[in-house]
mmCIF file with all atom_site columns, C-alpha atoms in Angstrom:
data_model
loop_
_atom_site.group_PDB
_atom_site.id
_atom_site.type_symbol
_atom_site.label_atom_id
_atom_site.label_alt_id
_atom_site.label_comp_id
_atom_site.label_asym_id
_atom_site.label_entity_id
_atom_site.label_seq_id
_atom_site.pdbx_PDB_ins_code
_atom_site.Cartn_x
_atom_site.Cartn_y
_atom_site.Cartn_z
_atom_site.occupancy
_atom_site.B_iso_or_equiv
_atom_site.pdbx_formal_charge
_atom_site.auth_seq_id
_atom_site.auth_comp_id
_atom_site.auth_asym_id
_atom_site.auth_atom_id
_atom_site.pdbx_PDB_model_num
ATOM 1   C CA . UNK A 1 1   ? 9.908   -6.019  0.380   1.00 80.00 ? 1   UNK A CA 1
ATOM 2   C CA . UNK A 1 2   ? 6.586   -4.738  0.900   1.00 92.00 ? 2   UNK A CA 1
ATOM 3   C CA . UNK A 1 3   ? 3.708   -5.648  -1.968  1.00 95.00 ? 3   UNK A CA 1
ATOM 4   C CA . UNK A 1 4   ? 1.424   -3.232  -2.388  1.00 97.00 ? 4   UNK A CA 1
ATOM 5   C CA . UNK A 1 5   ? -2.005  -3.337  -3.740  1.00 98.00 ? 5   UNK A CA 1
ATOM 6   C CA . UNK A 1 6   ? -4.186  -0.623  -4.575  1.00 98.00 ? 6   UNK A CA 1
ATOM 7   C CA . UNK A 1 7   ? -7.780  -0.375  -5.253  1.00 98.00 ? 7   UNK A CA 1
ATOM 8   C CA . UNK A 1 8   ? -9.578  2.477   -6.929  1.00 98.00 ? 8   UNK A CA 1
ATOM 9   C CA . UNK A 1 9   ? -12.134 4.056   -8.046  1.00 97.00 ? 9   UNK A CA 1
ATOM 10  C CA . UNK A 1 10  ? -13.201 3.140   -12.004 1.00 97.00 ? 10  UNK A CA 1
ATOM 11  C CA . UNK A 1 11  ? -12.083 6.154   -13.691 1.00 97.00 ? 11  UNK A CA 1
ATOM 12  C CA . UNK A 1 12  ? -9.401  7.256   -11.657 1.00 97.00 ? 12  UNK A CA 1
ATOM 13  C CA . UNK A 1 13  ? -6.916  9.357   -14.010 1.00 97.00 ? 13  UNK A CA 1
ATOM 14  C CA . UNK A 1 14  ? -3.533  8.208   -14.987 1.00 97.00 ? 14  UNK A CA 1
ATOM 15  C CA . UNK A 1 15  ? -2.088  11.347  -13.403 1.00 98.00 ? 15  UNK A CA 1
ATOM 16  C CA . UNK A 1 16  ? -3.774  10.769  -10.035 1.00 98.00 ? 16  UNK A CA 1
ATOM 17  C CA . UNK A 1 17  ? -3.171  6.747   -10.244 1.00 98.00 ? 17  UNK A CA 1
ATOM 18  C CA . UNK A 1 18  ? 0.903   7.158   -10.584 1.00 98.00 ? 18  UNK A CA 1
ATOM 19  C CA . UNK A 1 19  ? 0.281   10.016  -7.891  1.00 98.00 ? 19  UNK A CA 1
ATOM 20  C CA . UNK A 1 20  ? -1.394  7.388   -5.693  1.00 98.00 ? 20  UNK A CA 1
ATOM 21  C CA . UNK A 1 21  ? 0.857   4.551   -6.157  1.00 98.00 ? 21  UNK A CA 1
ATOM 22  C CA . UNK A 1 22  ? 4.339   7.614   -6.141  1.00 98.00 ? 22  UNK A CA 1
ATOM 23  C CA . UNK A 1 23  ? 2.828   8.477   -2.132  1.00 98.00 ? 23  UNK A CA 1
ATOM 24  C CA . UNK A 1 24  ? 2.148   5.285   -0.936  1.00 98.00 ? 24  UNK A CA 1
ATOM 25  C CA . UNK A 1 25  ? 6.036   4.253   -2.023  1.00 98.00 ? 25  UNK A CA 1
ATOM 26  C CA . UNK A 1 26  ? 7.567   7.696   -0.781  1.00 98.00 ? 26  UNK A CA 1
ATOM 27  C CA . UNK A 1 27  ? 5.583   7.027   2.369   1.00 98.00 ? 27  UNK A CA 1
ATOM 28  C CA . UNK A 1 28  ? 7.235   3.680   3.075   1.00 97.00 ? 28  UNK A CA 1
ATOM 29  C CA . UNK A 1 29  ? 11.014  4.638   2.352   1.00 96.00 ? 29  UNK A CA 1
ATOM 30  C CA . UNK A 1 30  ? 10.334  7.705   4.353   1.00 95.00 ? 30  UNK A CA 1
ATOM 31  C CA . UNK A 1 31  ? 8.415   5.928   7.350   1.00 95.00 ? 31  UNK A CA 1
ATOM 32  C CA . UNK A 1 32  ? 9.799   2.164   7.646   1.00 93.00 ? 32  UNK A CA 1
ATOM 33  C CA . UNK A 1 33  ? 13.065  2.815   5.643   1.00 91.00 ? 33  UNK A CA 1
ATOM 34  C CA . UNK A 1 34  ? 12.185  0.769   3.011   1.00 92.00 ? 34  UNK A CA 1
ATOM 35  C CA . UNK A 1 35  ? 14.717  0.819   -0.244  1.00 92.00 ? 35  UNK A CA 1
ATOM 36  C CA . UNK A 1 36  ? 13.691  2.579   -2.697  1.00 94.00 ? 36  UNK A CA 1
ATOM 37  C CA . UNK A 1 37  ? 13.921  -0.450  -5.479  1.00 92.00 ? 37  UNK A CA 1
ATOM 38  C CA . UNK A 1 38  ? 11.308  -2.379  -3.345  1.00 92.00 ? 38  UNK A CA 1
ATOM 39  C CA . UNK A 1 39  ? 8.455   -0.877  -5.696  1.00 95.00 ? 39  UNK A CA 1
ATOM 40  C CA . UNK A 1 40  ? 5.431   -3.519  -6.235  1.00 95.00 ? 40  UNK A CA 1
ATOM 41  C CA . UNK A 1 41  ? 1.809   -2.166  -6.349  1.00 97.00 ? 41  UNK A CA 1
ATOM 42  C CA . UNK A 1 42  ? -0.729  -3.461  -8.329  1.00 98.00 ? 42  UNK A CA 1
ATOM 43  C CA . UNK A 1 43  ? -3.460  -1.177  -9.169  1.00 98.00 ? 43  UNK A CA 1
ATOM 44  C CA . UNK A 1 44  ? -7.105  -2.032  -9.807  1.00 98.00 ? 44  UNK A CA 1
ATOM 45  C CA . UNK A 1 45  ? -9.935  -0.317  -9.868  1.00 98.00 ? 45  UNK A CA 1
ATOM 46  C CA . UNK A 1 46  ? -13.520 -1.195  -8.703  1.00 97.00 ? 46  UNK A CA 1
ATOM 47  C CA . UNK A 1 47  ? -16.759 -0.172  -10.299 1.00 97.00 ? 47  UNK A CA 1
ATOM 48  C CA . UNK A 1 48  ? -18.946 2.019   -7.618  1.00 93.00 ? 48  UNK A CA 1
ATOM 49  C CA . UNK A 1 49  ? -21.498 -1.007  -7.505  1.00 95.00 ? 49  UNK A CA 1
ATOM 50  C CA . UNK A 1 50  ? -19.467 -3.148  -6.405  1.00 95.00 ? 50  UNK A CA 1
ATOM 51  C CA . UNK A 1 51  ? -17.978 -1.973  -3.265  1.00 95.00 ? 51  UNK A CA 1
ATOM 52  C CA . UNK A 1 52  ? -19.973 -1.429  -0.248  1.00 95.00 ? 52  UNK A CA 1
ATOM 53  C CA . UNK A 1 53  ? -18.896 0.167   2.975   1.00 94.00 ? 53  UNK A CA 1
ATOM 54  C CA . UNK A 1 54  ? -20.294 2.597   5.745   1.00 93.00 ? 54  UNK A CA 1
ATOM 55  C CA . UNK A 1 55  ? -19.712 6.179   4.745   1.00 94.00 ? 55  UNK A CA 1
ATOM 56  C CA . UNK A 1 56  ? -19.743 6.656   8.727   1.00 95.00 ? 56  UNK A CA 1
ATOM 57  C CA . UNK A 1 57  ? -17.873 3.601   10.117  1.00 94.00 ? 57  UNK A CA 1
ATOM 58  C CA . UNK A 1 58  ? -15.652 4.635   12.997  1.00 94.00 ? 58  UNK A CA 1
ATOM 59  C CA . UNK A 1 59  ? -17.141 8.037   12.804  1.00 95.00 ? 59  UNK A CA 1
ATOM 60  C CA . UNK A 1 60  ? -14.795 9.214   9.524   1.00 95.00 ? 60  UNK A CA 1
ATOM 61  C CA . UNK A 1 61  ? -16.791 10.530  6.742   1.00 96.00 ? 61  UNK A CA 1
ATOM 62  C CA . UNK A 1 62  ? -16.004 8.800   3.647   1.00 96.00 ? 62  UNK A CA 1
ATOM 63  C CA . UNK A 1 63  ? -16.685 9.840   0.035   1.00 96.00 ? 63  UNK A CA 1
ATOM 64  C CA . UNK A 1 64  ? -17.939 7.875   -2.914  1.00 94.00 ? 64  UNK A CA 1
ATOM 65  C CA . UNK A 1 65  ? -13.968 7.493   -3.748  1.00 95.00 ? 65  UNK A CA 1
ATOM 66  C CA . UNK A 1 66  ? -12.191 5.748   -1.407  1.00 97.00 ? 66  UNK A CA 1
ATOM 67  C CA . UNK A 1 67  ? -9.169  4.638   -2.015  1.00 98.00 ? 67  UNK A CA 1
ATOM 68  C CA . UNK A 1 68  ? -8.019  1.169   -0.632  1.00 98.00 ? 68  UNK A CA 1
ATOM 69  C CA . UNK A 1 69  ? -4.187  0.508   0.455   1.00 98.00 ? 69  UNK A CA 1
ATOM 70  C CA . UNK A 1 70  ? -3.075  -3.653  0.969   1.00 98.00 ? 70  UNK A CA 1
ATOM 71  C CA . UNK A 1 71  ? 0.256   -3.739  2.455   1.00 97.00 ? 71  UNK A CA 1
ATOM 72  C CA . UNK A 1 72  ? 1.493   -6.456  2.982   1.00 96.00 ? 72  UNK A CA 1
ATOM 73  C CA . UNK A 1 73  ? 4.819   -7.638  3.964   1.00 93.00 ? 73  UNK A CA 1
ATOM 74  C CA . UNK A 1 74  ? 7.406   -9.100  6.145   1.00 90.00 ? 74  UNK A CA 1
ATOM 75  C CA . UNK A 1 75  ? 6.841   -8.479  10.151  1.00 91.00 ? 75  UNK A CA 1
ATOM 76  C CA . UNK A 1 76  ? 9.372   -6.991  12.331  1.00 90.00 ? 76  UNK A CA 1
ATOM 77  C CA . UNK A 1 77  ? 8.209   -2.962  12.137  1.00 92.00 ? 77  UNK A CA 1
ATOM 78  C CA . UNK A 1 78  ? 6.708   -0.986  15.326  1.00 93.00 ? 78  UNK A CA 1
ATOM 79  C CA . UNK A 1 79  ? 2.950   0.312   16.192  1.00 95.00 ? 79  UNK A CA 1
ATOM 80  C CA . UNK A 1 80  ? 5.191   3.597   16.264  1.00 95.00 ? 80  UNK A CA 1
ATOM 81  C CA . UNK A 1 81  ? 6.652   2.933   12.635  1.00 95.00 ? 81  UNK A CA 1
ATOM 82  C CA . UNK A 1 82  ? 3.197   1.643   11.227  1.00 96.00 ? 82  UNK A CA 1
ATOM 83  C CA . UNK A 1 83  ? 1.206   5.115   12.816  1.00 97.00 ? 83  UNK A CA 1
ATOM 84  C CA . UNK A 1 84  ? 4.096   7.033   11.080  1.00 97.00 ? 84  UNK A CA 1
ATOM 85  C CA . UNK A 1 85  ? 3.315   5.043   7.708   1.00 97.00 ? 85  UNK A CA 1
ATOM 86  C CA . UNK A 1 86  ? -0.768  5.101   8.162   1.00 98.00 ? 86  UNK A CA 1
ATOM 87  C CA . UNK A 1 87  ? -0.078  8.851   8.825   1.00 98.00 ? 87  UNK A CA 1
ATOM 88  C CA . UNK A 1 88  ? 2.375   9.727   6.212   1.00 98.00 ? 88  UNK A CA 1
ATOM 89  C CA . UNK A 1 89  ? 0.528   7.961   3.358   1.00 98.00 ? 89  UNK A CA 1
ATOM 90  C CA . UNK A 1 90  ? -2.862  9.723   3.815   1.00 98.00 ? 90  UNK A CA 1
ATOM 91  C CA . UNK A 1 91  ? -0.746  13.031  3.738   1.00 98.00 ? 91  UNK A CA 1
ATOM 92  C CA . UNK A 1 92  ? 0.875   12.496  0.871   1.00 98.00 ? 92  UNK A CA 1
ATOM 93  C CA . UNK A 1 93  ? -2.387  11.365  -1.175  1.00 98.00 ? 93  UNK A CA 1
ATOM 94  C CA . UNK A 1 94  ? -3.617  14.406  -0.036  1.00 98.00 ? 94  UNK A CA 1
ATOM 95  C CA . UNK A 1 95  ? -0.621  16.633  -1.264  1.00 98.00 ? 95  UNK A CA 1
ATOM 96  C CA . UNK A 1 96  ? 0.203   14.927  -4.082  1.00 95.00 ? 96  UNK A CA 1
ATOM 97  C CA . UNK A 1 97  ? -3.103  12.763  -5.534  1.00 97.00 ? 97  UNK A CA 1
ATOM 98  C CA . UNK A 1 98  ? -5.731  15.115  -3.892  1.00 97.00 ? 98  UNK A CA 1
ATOM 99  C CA . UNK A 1 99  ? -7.541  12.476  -2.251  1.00 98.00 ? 99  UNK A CA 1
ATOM 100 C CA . UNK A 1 100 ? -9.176  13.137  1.660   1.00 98.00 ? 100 UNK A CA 1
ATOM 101 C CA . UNK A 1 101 ? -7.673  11.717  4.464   1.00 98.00 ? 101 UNK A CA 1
ATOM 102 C CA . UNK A 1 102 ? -10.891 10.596  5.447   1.00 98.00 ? 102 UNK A CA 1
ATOM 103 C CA . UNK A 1 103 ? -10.749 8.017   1.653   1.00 98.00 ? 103 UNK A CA 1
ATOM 104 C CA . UNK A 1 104 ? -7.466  6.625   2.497   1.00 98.00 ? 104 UNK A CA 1
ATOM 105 C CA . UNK A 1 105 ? -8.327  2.824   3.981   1.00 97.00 ? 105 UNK A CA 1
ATOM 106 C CA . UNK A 1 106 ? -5.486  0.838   4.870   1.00 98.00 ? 106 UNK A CA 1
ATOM 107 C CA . UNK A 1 107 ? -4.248  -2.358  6.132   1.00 96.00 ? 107 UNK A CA 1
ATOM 108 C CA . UNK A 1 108 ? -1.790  -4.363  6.577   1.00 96.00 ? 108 UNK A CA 1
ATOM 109 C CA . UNK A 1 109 ? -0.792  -8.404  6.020   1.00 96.00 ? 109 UNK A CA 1
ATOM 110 C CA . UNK A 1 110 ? 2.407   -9.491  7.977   1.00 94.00 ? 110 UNK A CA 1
ATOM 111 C CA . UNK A 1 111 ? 4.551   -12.413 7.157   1.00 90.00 ? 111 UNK A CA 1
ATOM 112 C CA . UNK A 1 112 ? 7.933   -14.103 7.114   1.00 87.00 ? 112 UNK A CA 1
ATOM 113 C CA . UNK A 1 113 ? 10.537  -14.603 4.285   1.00 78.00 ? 113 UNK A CA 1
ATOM 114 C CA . UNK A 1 114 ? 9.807   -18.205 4.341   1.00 80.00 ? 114 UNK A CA 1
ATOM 115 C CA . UNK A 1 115 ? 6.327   -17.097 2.957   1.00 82.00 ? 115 UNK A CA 1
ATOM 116 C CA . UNK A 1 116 ? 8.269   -14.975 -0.161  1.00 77.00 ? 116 UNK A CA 1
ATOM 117 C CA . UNK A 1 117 ? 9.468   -16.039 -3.312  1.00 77.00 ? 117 UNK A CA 1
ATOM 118 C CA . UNK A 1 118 ? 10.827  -12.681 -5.861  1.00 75.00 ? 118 UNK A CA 1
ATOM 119 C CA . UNK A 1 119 ? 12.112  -14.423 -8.228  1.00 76.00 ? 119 UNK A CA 1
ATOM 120 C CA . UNK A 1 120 ? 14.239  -16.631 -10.376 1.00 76.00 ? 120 UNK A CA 1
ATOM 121 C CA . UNK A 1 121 ? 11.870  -19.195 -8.304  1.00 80.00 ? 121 UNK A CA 1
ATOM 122 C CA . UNK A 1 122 ? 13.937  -19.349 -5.050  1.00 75.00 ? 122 UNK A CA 1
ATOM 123 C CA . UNK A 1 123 ? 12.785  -19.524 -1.835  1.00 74.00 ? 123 UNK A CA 1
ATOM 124 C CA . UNK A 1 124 ? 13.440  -15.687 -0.064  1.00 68.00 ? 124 UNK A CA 1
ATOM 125 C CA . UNK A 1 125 ? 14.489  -16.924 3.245   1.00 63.00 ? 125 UNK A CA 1
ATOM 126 C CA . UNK A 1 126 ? 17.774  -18.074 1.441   1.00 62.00 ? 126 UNK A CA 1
ATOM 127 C CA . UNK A 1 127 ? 18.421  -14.828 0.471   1.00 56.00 ? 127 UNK A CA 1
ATOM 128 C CA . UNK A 1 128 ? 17.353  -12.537 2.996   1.00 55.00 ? 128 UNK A CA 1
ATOM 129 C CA . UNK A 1 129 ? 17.680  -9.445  1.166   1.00 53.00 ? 129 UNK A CA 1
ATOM 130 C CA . UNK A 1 130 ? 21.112  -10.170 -0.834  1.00 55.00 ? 130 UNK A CA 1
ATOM 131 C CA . UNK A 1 131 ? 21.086  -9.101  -4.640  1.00 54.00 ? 131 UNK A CA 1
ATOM 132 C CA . UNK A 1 132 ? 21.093  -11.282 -7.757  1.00 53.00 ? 132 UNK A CA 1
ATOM 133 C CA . UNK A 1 133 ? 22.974  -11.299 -10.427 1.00 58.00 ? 133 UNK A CA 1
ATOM 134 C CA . UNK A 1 134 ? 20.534  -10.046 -13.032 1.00 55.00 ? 134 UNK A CA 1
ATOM 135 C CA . UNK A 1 135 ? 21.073  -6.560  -14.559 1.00 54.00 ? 135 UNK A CA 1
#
């Protein structure tokens, strides 16, 4: 279960915002084969004065909206399956949120189900992806 977290612009409309977080989910079912329950991405948004970064880093010309994707979740996927996800979000931000390719920063966090809890309090590496009981 990837969690996602999102930061954006101040100001960002509530159209583009579910269009951000809507890509960045469709990307990972489409790309890693996540389940399409697995939806947790919390949104924030920062204030233009307090985010710094090179407009020019890595030779990618960034706007004065970047959009910052935190992905982070349990190891086990491919460089080929991560390239496919980098990829796939920052074409469907375009297409759906209208935000460059050259805006979309991402990164990922890696971990284990022993570092997981999801609820109900229980450790995840006792479930390991079974469902509970709750409906």
């Amino acid at each position: 279960m990837p969690f996602i977290r999102l930061a954006l612009k101040k100001g960002t409309s509530p159209v583009q915002k579910v269009a951000i977080v809507q890509g960045v989910h469709r990307a990972l079912v489409e790309s890693i084969n996540m389940p399409a329950d697995e939806l947790f991405n919390l949104v924030s948004e920062y204030d233009p004065e307090d985010f710094f970064y090179d407009r020019k880093f890595n030779g990618v010309a960034r706007s004065d909206s970047v959009v910052v994707v935190e992905i982070t979740m349990r190891r086990g996927r491919s460089d080929a399956m991560k390239k496919s996800l980098y990829a796939k979000i920052a074409e469907n931000l375009e297409a759906d949120a209208k935000v460059s390719p050259k805006d979309v920063f991402i990164f990922m966090h890696e971990n284990d189900y022993s570092d997981w809890s999801v609820g109900n309090g229980q450790f995840a590496m006792a479930l390991v992806q079974q469902r509970g009981t709750d409906t």
